[in-house]
Amino acid sequence: MLGMLGGGQLGRFFVIAAHEMGYRVTVLDPDQNSPAGRIADVHLCRAYDDQAALKQLAETCAAVTTEFENVPAATLEQLAQHCTVRPGASAVAIAQHRVVEKTFFRDAGLPVGAFAVVNDKNDLPADDSPLYPAILKVARFGYDGKGQARVRTRQEALAAFARFNHETCVLEQMLPLDYEVSVVLARDAQGKVAAFPLAENSHLNGILDVSIAPARASEVIKAKAQALAIQIAEKLDYVGVLGVEFFVSEGKLLVNEMAPRPHNSGHYTIDACVTNQFEQQVRALAGLPLGDSNLHSHAVMVNILGDIWKSTEPAWDKSFAHPNLKLHLYGKHEARAGRKMGHFTVLGKDTESALNLALIARAELGIG
Ligand SMILES: Nc1ncnc2c1ncn2[C@@H]1O[C@H](COP(=O)(O)OP(=O)(O)OP(=O)(O)O)[C@@H](O)[C@H]1O
Ligand SMILES: [Mg+2]
């Protein structure tokens, strides 16, 4: 029995992979309708700090992992006293907090964009600071562009900081982006790493929209991004699946942020790689050797958000008409604007043909 903290779509794909490999899974998630909870062998429908639920997880699971970074670090520490917990609480705690995360990257000598830590309104720089135009981001609980504001002046930054209830933030210089890429990798308990090919990502309204794998980047950028992601995993003595997001700005690679779990931009691996990111997560957690992370097709993944549910269900028949398109719906109970409801991946023998078809299929569903 393996344990999963969190019952979203990432947890659901983990349950599917674990089941195929002969494991049973207990999911802890307070939502009765959580996508992973609904297909788990045991769903503990409780809060992440519920003592009885944590006791049951510790007693019944050989190893526990997480599918989202906001699970309390104290929960992971507590579980670690009784069973294997991967990744460790300290790595998750770093990824939970933008200030700690950015400081960790900078102190490790990794390239990051210019930023300032804002604990107090006096920390907001004057208008002549080179940080403006900037993005103010709350340090905790941000995702999919939530808890972020674009600001051009100190006045605007003050207003945004007040809207964020004066919670600790980072103020990042708004970088001119050539494009964005990400690396998903798995690292096992012996320190062996299997990195997936670089994905190229584009966002719509702050949410991942399209991922292209392999990325249309130079070999130098590809090698550098993989090396940086591996460096991060090694510094953290990380065991599990790690996602690292990068900016390419004026030709330079900069680390944006990391996720201590499989990553949305790695969903293409389900259909296009020998071993997908969720099987790697199971393997790392269970102490098995990692699988082959090579790509066997060119792939383009498109996210499906709740926005396209109108009075009727989206026209899936149009998607199913494409033989190289693989649709994945997450079984969410209710569609809401901005909510990730599913994705599809188009496979092809080259990026251009896969991208052309993906954009047609995206338009057919009314995305964008
Ligand atoms: N400093 C910046 N300069 C330019 N663009 C930025 C900057 N920070 C963020 N963005 C844009 O906003 C997107 C979301 O930002 P970020 O990754 O920090 O947020 P997030 O809420 O954690 O998102 P997610 O959970 O989807 O990764 C980035 O992928 C990028 O497109
Ligand atoms: Mg991000």
Short mmCIF file of C-alpha atoms and ligand atoms in Angstrom, two decimals:
data_model
loop_
_atom_site.label_atom_id
_atom_site.label_comp_id
_atom_site.label_asym_id
_atom_site.label_seq_id
_atom_site.Cartn_x
_atom_site.Cartn_y
_atom_site.Cartn_z
CA MET A 1 0.00 0.00 0.00
CA LEU A 2 1.37 3.40 -1.03
CA GLY A 3 0.11 6.70 0.41
CA MET A 4 -0.67 9.85 -1.54
CA LEU A 5 -1.22 13.26 0.06
CA GLY A 6 -3.61 15.12 -2.20
CA GLY A 7 -6.34 13.88 -4.50
CA GLY A 8 -6.09 16.08 -7.61
CA GLN A 9 -5.32 14.98 -11.15
CA LEU A 10 -1.64 14.42 -10.39
CA GLY A 11 -2.64 12.06 -7.58
CA ARG A 12 -5.09 10.34 -9.91
CA PHE A 13 -2.40 9.61 -12.51
CA PHE A 14 -0.21 8.29 -9.68
CA VAL A 15 -3.00 5.93 -8.57
CA ILE A 16 -3.42 4.69 -12.17
CA ALA A 17 0.33 4.04 -12.51
CA ALA A 18 0.53 2.37 -9.08
CA HIS A 19 -2.44 0.10 -9.84
CA GLU A 20 -0.87 -1.01 -13.11
CA MET A 21 2.28 -1.90 -11.21
CA GLY A 22 0.45 -4.00 -8.64
CA TYR A 23 0.22 -1.55 -5.74
CA ARG A 24 -2.76 -0.36 -3.78
CA VAL A 25 -3.07 3.31 -2.83
CA THR A 26 -4.51 5.28 0.05
CA VAL A 27 -5.30 8.91 -0.77
CA LEU A 28 -5.69 11.63 1.84
CA ASP A 29 -7.79 14.54 0.58
CA PRO A 30 -10.58 16.44 2.32
CA ASP A 31 -12.67 16.64 -0.87
CA GLN A 32 -15.21 13.86 -1.18
CA ASN A 33 -15.13 14.15 -4.99
CA SER A 34 -11.37 14.42 -5.44
CA PRO A 35 -10.23 12.86 -8.76
CA ALA A 36 -7.68 10.55 -7.06
CA GLY A 37 -9.84 9.77 -4.04
CA ARG A 38 -12.55 8.41 -6.29
CA ILE A 39 -10.30 5.73 -7.78
CA ALA A 40 -8.12 5.01 -4.73
CA ASP A 41 -8.34 1.74 -2.79
CA VAL A 42 -8.82 3.79 0.37
CA HIS A 43 -9.84 7.45 0.45
CA LEU A 44 -9.28 9.18 3.77
CA CYS A 45 -11.58 12.15 3.38
CA ARG A 46 -9.92 14.26 6.06
CA ALA A 47 -7.78 17.37 6.51
CA TYR A 48 -4.02 17.16 5.90
CA ASP A 49 -3.28 17.55 9.60
CA ASP A 50 -5.97 15.16 10.84
CA GLN A 51 -4.20 13.04 13.45
CA ALA A 52 -6.34 9.91 13.07
CA ALA A 53 -5.91 9.98 9.29
CA LEU A 54 -2.12 10.46 9.55
CA LYS A 55 -1.95 7.56 12.01
CA GLN A 56 -3.83 5.32 9.59
CA LEU A 57 -1.56 6.37 6.69
CA ALA A 58 1.57 5.68 8.75
CA GLU A 59 0.30 2.29 9.92
CA THR A 60 -1.01 1.02 6.59
CA CYS A 61 1.38 2.48 3.98
CA ALA A 62 4.91 1.35 3.24
CA ALA A 63 5.73 4.74 1.74
CA VAL A 64 4.00 8.08 1.29
CA THR A 65 4.37 10.86 -1.26
CA THR A 66 2.60 14.07 -2.20
CA GLU A 67 1.01 15.53 -5.31
CA PHE A 68 0.94 19.16 -4.24
CA GLU A 69 3.43 21.38 -2.47
CA ASN A 70 1.08 22.96 0.03
CA VAL A 71 0.70 19.92 2.24
CA PRO A 72 1.97 21.05 5.67
CA ALA A 73 5.67 20.24 6.10
CA ALA A 74 4.81 19.15 9.66
CA THR A 75 2.58 16.40 8.21
CA LEU A 76 5.49 15.02 6.17
CA GLU A 77 7.86 15.20 9.14
CA GLN A 78 5.38 13.40 11.33
CA LEU A 79 4.80 10.63 8.77
CA ALA A 80 8.55 10.27 8.23
CA GLN A 81 8.93 9.06 11.81
CA HIS A 82 6.86 5.97 10.93
CA CYS A 83 7.28 5.26 7.23
CA THR A 84 9.24 6.22 4.12
CA VAL A 85 8.32 9.74 2.90
CA ARG A 86 9.61 10.89 -0.50
CA PRO A 87 10.39 13.66 -1.29
CA GLY A 88 11.48 14.71 2.19
CA ALA A 89 9.78 17.45 4.19
CA SER A 90 12.73 19.83 3.84
CA ALA A 91 12.62 19.83 0.02
CA VAL A 92 8.85 20.35 0.02
CA ALA A 93 9.19 23.17 2.56
CA ILE A 94 11.58 25.03 0.23
CA ALA A 95 9.23 24.70 -2.75
CA GLN A 96 6.31 25.93 -0.61
CA HIS A 97 7.73 29.35 -0.04
CA ARG A 98 8.83 31.64 -2.88
CA VAL A 99 11.27 33.58 -0.71
CA VAL A 100 12.95 30.43 0.63
CA GLU A 101 12.94 28.90 -2.86
CA LYS A 102 14.44 31.93 -4.64
CA THR A 103 17.02 32.38 -1.90
CA PHE A 104 17.92 28.69 -2.18
CA PHE A 105 18.43 29.03 -5.95
CA ARG A 106 20.51 32.19 -5.57
CA ASP A 107 22.64 30.80 -2.74
CA ALA A 108 23.24 27.64 -4.78
CA GLY A 109 24.72 29.85 -7.50
CA LEU A 110 21.90 29.17 -9.96
CA PRO A 111 20.90 31.88 -12.43
CA VAL A 112 17.70 33.68 -11.31
CA GLY A 113 16.05 36.94 -12.36
CA ALA A 114 16.37 40.04 -10.19
CA PHE A 115 14.00 40.11 -7.21
CA ALA A 116 13.41 41.71 -3.82
CA VAL A 117 11.87 40.18 -0.71
CA VAL A 118 8.89 42.19 0.56
CA ASN A 119 8.03 41.57 4.21
CA ASP A 120 6.82 45.08 4.82
CA LYS A 121 5.65 47.97 2.64
CA ASN A 122 8.94 49.74 3.30
CA ASP A 123 10.62 46.93 1.37
CA LEU A 124 8.89 48.03 -1.84
CA PRO A 125 11.48 49.91 -3.89
CA ALA A 126 11.04 53.46 -5.20
CA ASP A 127 9.86 54.12 -8.75
CA ASP A 128 13.39 54.46 -10.12
CA SER A 129 14.25 50.85 -9.17
CA PRO A 130 15.34 48.69 -12.13
CA LEU A 131 12.89 46.03 -10.85
CA TYR A 132 9.94 47.94 -12.40
CA PRO A 133 7.92 46.95 -14.34
CA ALA A 134 7.64 44.01 -11.97
CA ILE A 135 5.44 41.16 -10.76
CA LEU A 136 4.49 41.00 -7.10
CA LYS A 137 3.92 37.37 -6.02
CA VAL A 138 2.71 36.16 -2.63
CA ALA A 139 5.27 33.84 -1.07
CA ARG A 140 2.82 31.09 -0.15
CA PHE A 141 -0.09 29.21 -1.74
CA GLY A 142 0.21 30.75 -5.21
CA TYR A 143 -0.45 28.60 -8.27
CA ASP A 144 -1.64 29.04 -11.85
CA GLY A 145 -0.82 32.76 -11.65
CA LYS A 146 -3.00 33.29 -8.56
CA GLY A 147 -1.64 35.70 -5.95
CA GLN A 148 0.26 37.65 -8.60
CA ALA A 149 -0.01 41.26 -9.74
CA ARG A 150 1.80 43.12 -12.48
CA VAL A 151 2.96 46.51 -11.20
CA ARG A 152 4.74 49.43 -12.88
CA THR A 153 5.26 51.79 -9.95
CA ARG A 154 5.68 51.73 -6.17
CA GLN A 155 2.13 53.06 -5.89
CA GLU A 156 0.76 50.08 -7.82
CA ALA A 157 2.95 47.70 -5.83
CA LEU A 158 1.63 49.18 -2.57
CA ALA A 159 -1.95 48.67 -3.71
CA ALA A 160 -1.26 45.07 -4.73
CA PHE A 161 0.58 44.36 -1.47
CA ALA A 162 -2.48 45.64 0.43
CA ARG A 163 -4.77 43.39 -1.66
CA PHE A 164 -2.53 40.48 -0.63
CA ASN A 165 -3.14 41.43 3.04
CA HIS A 166 0.51 42.50 3.51
CA GLU A 167 1.61 38.89 3.34
CA THR A 168 5.27 38.27 2.55
CA CYS A 169 5.87 38.58 -1.21
CA VAL A 170 8.64 38.59 -3.75
CA LEU A 171 8.85 41.45 -6.22
CA GLU A 172 10.32 40.12 -9.45
CA GLN A 173 11.58 42.12 -12.34
CA MET A 174 9.31 41.54 -15.35
CA LEU A 175 11.63 39.74 -17.73
CA PRO A 176 11.43 39.92 -21.51
CA LEU A 177 10.76 36.26 -22.28
CA ASP A 178 12.03 34.60 -25.45
CA TYR A 179 10.18 31.43 -24.38
CA GLU A 180 9.70 29.17 -21.35
CA VAL A 181 10.90 25.60 -20.80
CA SER A 182 10.76 23.00 -18.06
CA VAL A 183 12.57 19.87 -17.00
CA VAL A 184 10.89 17.01 -15.18
CA LEU A 185 13.24 14.47 -13.67
CA ALA A 186 13.17 11.52 -11.33
CA ARG A 187 15.87 10.75 -8.78
CA ASP A 188 16.04 7.50 -6.85
CA ALA A 189 17.33 6.78 -3.35
CA GLN A 190 20.75 5.78 -4.76
CA GLY A 191 21.08 9.17 -6.43
CA LYS A 192 20.46 7.94 -9.99
CA VAL A 193 18.70 10.50 -12.14
CA ALA A 194 16.48 10.06 -15.20
CA ALA A 195 15.55 13.39 -16.79
CA PHE A 196 12.78 13.71 -19.34
CA PRO A 197 13.36 15.74 -22.51
CA LEU A 198 12.94 19.49 -22.18
CA ALA A 199 9.39 20.79 -22.69
CA GLU A 200 8.59 24.19 -24.20
CA ASN A 201 5.65 25.86 -22.50
CA SER A 202 3.24 28.64 -23.33
CA HIS A 203 0.73 30.14 -20.90
CA LEU A 204 -2.68 31.71 -21.27
CA ASN A 205 -3.90 34.00 -18.46
CA GLY A 206 -1.10 32.74 -16.20
CA ILE A 207 -2.04 29.07 -16.68
CA LEU A 208 -0.10 26.52 -18.74
CA ASP A 209 -1.77 26.19 -22.13
CA VAL A 210 0.51 24.23 -24.49
CA SER A 211 3.64 22.12 -23.93
CA ILE A 212 5.81 20.99 -26.81
CA ALA A 213 8.27 18.13 -26.39
CA PRO A 214 11.03 18.08 -27.27
CA ALA A 215 11.40 21.85 -26.91
CA ARG A 216 12.46 23.81 -29.98
CA ALA A 217 15.57 25.03 -28.19
CA SER A 218 19.27 24.78 -28.97
CA GLU A 219 21.24 21.77 -27.75
CA VAL A 220 23.13 24.15 -25.45
CA ILE A 221 19.92 25.34 -23.74
CA LYS A 222 18.62 21.78 -23.48
CA ALA A 223 21.80 20.47 -21.89
CA LYS A 224 22.10 23.46 -19.56
CA ALA A 225 18.49 23.23 -18.33
CA GLN A 226 18.85 19.52 -17.61
CA ALA A 227 22.14 20.09 -15.82
CA LEU A 228 20.61 22.85 -13.65
CA ALA A 229 17.59 20.71 -12.75
CA ILE A 230 19.87 17.82 -11.80
CA GLN A 231 22.00 20.20 -9.73
CA ILE A 232 18.87 21.31 -7.82
CA ALA A 233 17.81 17.71 -7.17
CA GLU A 234 21.27 16.81 -5.92
CA LYS A 235 21.52 19.87 -3.65
CA LEU A 236 18.19 18.87 -2.09
CA ASP A 237 19.20 15.18 -1.90
CA TYR A 238 15.85 14.78 -3.58
CA VAL A 239 14.10 11.43 -4.02
CA GLY A 240 11.03 11.43 -6.27
CA VAL A 241 9.86 13.42 -9.27
CA LEU A 242 10.82 17.08 -9.53
CA GLY A 243 9.62 19.72 -12.00
CA VAL A 244 11.78 22.78 -12.67
CA GLU A 245 10.48 25.77 -14.68
CA PHE A 246 12.85 28.05 -16.57
CA PHE A 247 12.66 31.34 -18.41
CA VAL A 248 14.76 31.97 -21.48
CA SER A 249 15.25 35.72 -21.45
CA GLU A 250 17.42 37.47 -24.04
CA GLY A 251 19.09 34.15 -24.76
CA LYS A 252 19.84 33.45 -21.09
CA LEU A 253 18.43 30.56 -19.09
CA LEU A 254 17.02 31.55 -15.67
CA VAL A 255 15.41 29.30 -13.04
CA ASN A 256 11.80 30.36 -12.31
CA GLU A 257 10.45 27.87 -9.78
CA MET A 258 10.25 24.19 -8.89
CA ALA A 259 7.53 21.74 -7.97
CA PRO A 260 8.27 18.78 -5.67
CA ARG A 261 6.05 16.43 -7.69
CA PRO A 262 5.14 15.53 -11.26
CA HIS A 263 4.43 18.62 -13.32
CA ASN A 264 1.67 19.65 -15.71
CA SER A 265 4.30 20.24 -18.41
CA GLY A 266 5.31 16.57 -18.02
CA HIS A 267 1.91 15.18 -18.94
CA TYR A 268 3.16 14.53 -22.46
CA THR A 269 5.27 11.71 -20.96
CA ILE A 270 2.09 9.63 -20.42
CA ASP A 271 1.70 9.07 -24.15
CA ALA A 272 5.11 9.92 -25.58
CA CYS A 273 7.74 8.36 -23.28
CA VAL A 274 8.79 4.80 -22.53
CA THR A 275 8.16 5.47 -18.82
CA ASN A 276 5.90 8.33 -17.77
CA GLN A 277 6.44 10.76 -14.90
CA PHE A 278 3.89 8.99 -12.67
CA GLU A 279 5.42 5.57 -13.11
CA GLN A 280 8.77 7.18 -12.21
CA GLN A 281 7.12 8.63 -9.09
CA VAL A 282 5.91 5.15 -8.07
CA ARG A 283 9.33 3.65 -8.84
CA ALA A 284 11.23 6.26 -6.80
CA LEU A 285 8.79 5.96 -3.92
CA ALA A 286 8.83 2.16 -3.85
CA GLY A 287 12.63 1.90 -4.11
CA LEU A 288 12.57 0.40 -7.61
CA PRO A 289 15.09 1.28 -10.32
CA LEU A 290 13.94 4.15 -12.55
CA GLY A 291 12.51 3.42 -15.98
CA ASP A 292 13.68 4.64 -19.38
CA SER A 293 12.62 8.28 -19.79
CA ASN A 294 13.21 8.50 -23.54
CA LEU A 295 10.67 9.97 -25.92
CA HIS A 296 9.30 7.65 -28.61
CA SER A 297 7.19 10.30 -30.42
CA HIS A 298 7.14 14.03 -30.79
CA ALA A 299 4.34 15.38 -28.61
CA VAL A 300 2.22 18.47 -28.06
CA MET A 301 0.05 18.68 -24.95
CA VAL A 302 -2.88 21.09 -24.58
CA ASN A 303 -4.59 21.81 -21.25
CA ILE A 304 -8.39 21.72 -21.09
CA LEU A 305 -9.82 24.21 -18.62
CA GLY A 306 -13.37 24.49 -17.29
CA ASP A 307 -13.94 27.58 -19.44
CA ILE A 308 -15.08 25.48 -22.41
CA TRP A 309 -17.99 23.86 -20.58
CA LYS A 310 -20.98 25.92 -21.69
CA SER A 311 -24.56 24.66 -21.40
CA THR A 312 -23.39 21.39 -22.92
CA GLU A 313 -20.38 19.12 -22.57
CA PRO A 314 -17.50 20.02 -24.96
CA ALA A 315 -17.51 18.30 -28.36
CA TRP A 316 -15.27 15.33 -27.51
CA ASP A 317 -16.33 13.53 -30.69
CA LYS A 318 -14.24 16.04 -32.62
CA SER A 319 -11.19 15.16 -30.52
CA PHE A 320 -11.78 11.43 -30.83
CA ALA A 321 -11.87 11.82 -34.61
CA HIS A 322 -8.08 12.37 -34.60
CA PRO A 323 -6.34 9.00 -34.32
CA ASN A 324 -3.10 10.49 -32.94
CA LEU A 325 -4.82 12.50 -30.21
CA LYS A 326 -4.98 11.07 -26.70
CA LEU A 327 -7.63 12.63 -24.45
CA HIS A 328 -7.32 12.54 -20.66
CA LEU A 329 -10.20 13.81 -18.52
CA TYR A 330 -9.73 14.05 -14.78
CA GLY A 331 -13.25 13.18 -13.63
CA LYS A 332 -13.77 16.47 -11.81
CA HIS A 333 -17.25 16.96 -10.46
CA GLU A 334 -17.73 20.53 -11.54
CA ALA A 335 -16.28 22.68 -14.33
CA ARG A 336 -15.19 26.18 -13.35
CA ALA A 337 -13.35 28.84 -15.33
CA GLY A 338 -9.60 28.37 -14.97
CA ARG A 339 -9.95 24.89 -13.45
CA LYS A 340 -7.84 22.15 -15.03
CA MET A 341 -10.37 19.54 -16.21
CA GLY A 342 -8.20 17.47 -18.53
CA HIS A 343 -5.63 17.62 -21.30
CA PHE A 344 -4.90 16.04 -24.63
CA THR A 345 -1.64 15.05 -26.25
CA VAL A 346 -1.08 14.84 -29.98
CA LEU A 347 1.68 12.48 -31.10
CA GLY A 348 3.58 12.93 -34.34
CA LYS A 349 6.75 12.05 -36.15
CA ASP A 350 7.85 15.67 -35.99
CA THR A 351 6.95 18.72 -33.91
CA GLU A 352 5.45 20.68 -36.76
CA SER A 353 2.82 18.09 -37.68
CA ALA A 354 1.93 17.43 -34.03
CA LEU A 355 1.64 21.16 -33.32
CA ASN A 356 -0.50 21.82 -36.39
CA LEU A 357 -2.97 19.12 -35.42
CA ALA A 358 -2.92 20.15 -31.73
CA LEU A 359 -3.84 23.73 -32.65
CA ILE A 360 -6.68 22.52 -34.88
CA ALA A 361 -7.99 20.24 -32.11
CA ARG A 362 -7.61 23.05 -29.56
CA ALA A 363 -9.71 25.37 -31.73
CA GLU A 364 -12.33 22.64 -32.30
CA LEU A 365 -12.88 22.49 -28.54
CA GLY A 366 -13.18 26.28 -28.38
CA ILE A 367 -10.01 26.81 -26.32
CA GLY A 368 -8.36 30.24 -26.36
N1 LIG B 1 9.43 37.62 -13.58
C1 LIG B 1 8.67 37.29 -14.62
N2 LIG B 1 8.89 37.86 -15.84
C2 LIG B 1 8.11 37.54 -16.90
N3 LIG B 1 7.08 36.67 -16.85
C3 LIG B 1 6.81 36.06 -15.68
C4 LIG B 1 7.59 36.34 -14.51
N4 LIG B 1 7.09 35.61 -13.50
C5 LIG B 1 6.07 34.90 -14.01
N5 LIG B 1 5.88 35.17 -15.32
C6 LIG B 1 4.87 34.54 -16.19
O1 LIG B 1 3.78 34.05 -15.41
C7 LIG B 1 3.76 32.61 -15.42
C8 LIG B 1 3.36 32.07 -14.05
O2 LIG B 1 4.32 32.47 -13.11
P1 LIG B 1 4.84 31.47 -11.96
O3 LIG B 1 5.39 30.24 -12.59
O4 LIG B 1 5.71 32.22 -11.06
O5 LIG B 1 3.45 31.25 -11.23
P2 LIG B 1 2.62 30.09 -10.60
O6 LIG B 1 1.40 30.74 -10.10
O7 LIG B 1 3.45 29.34 -9.66
O8 LIG B 1 2.22 29.24 -11.82
P3 LIG B 1 2.18 27.68 -12.04
O9 LIG B 1 1.67 27.07 -10.80
O10 LIG B 1 1.23 27.55 -13.20
O11 LIG B 1 3.55 27.30 -12.41
C9 LIG B 1 5.15 32.21 -15.85
O12 LIG B 1 5.19 30.92 -16.40
C10 LIG B 1 5.46 33.33 -16.86
O13 LIG B 1 4.78 33.11 -18.08
MG MG B 2 5.04 28.42 -12.64
#
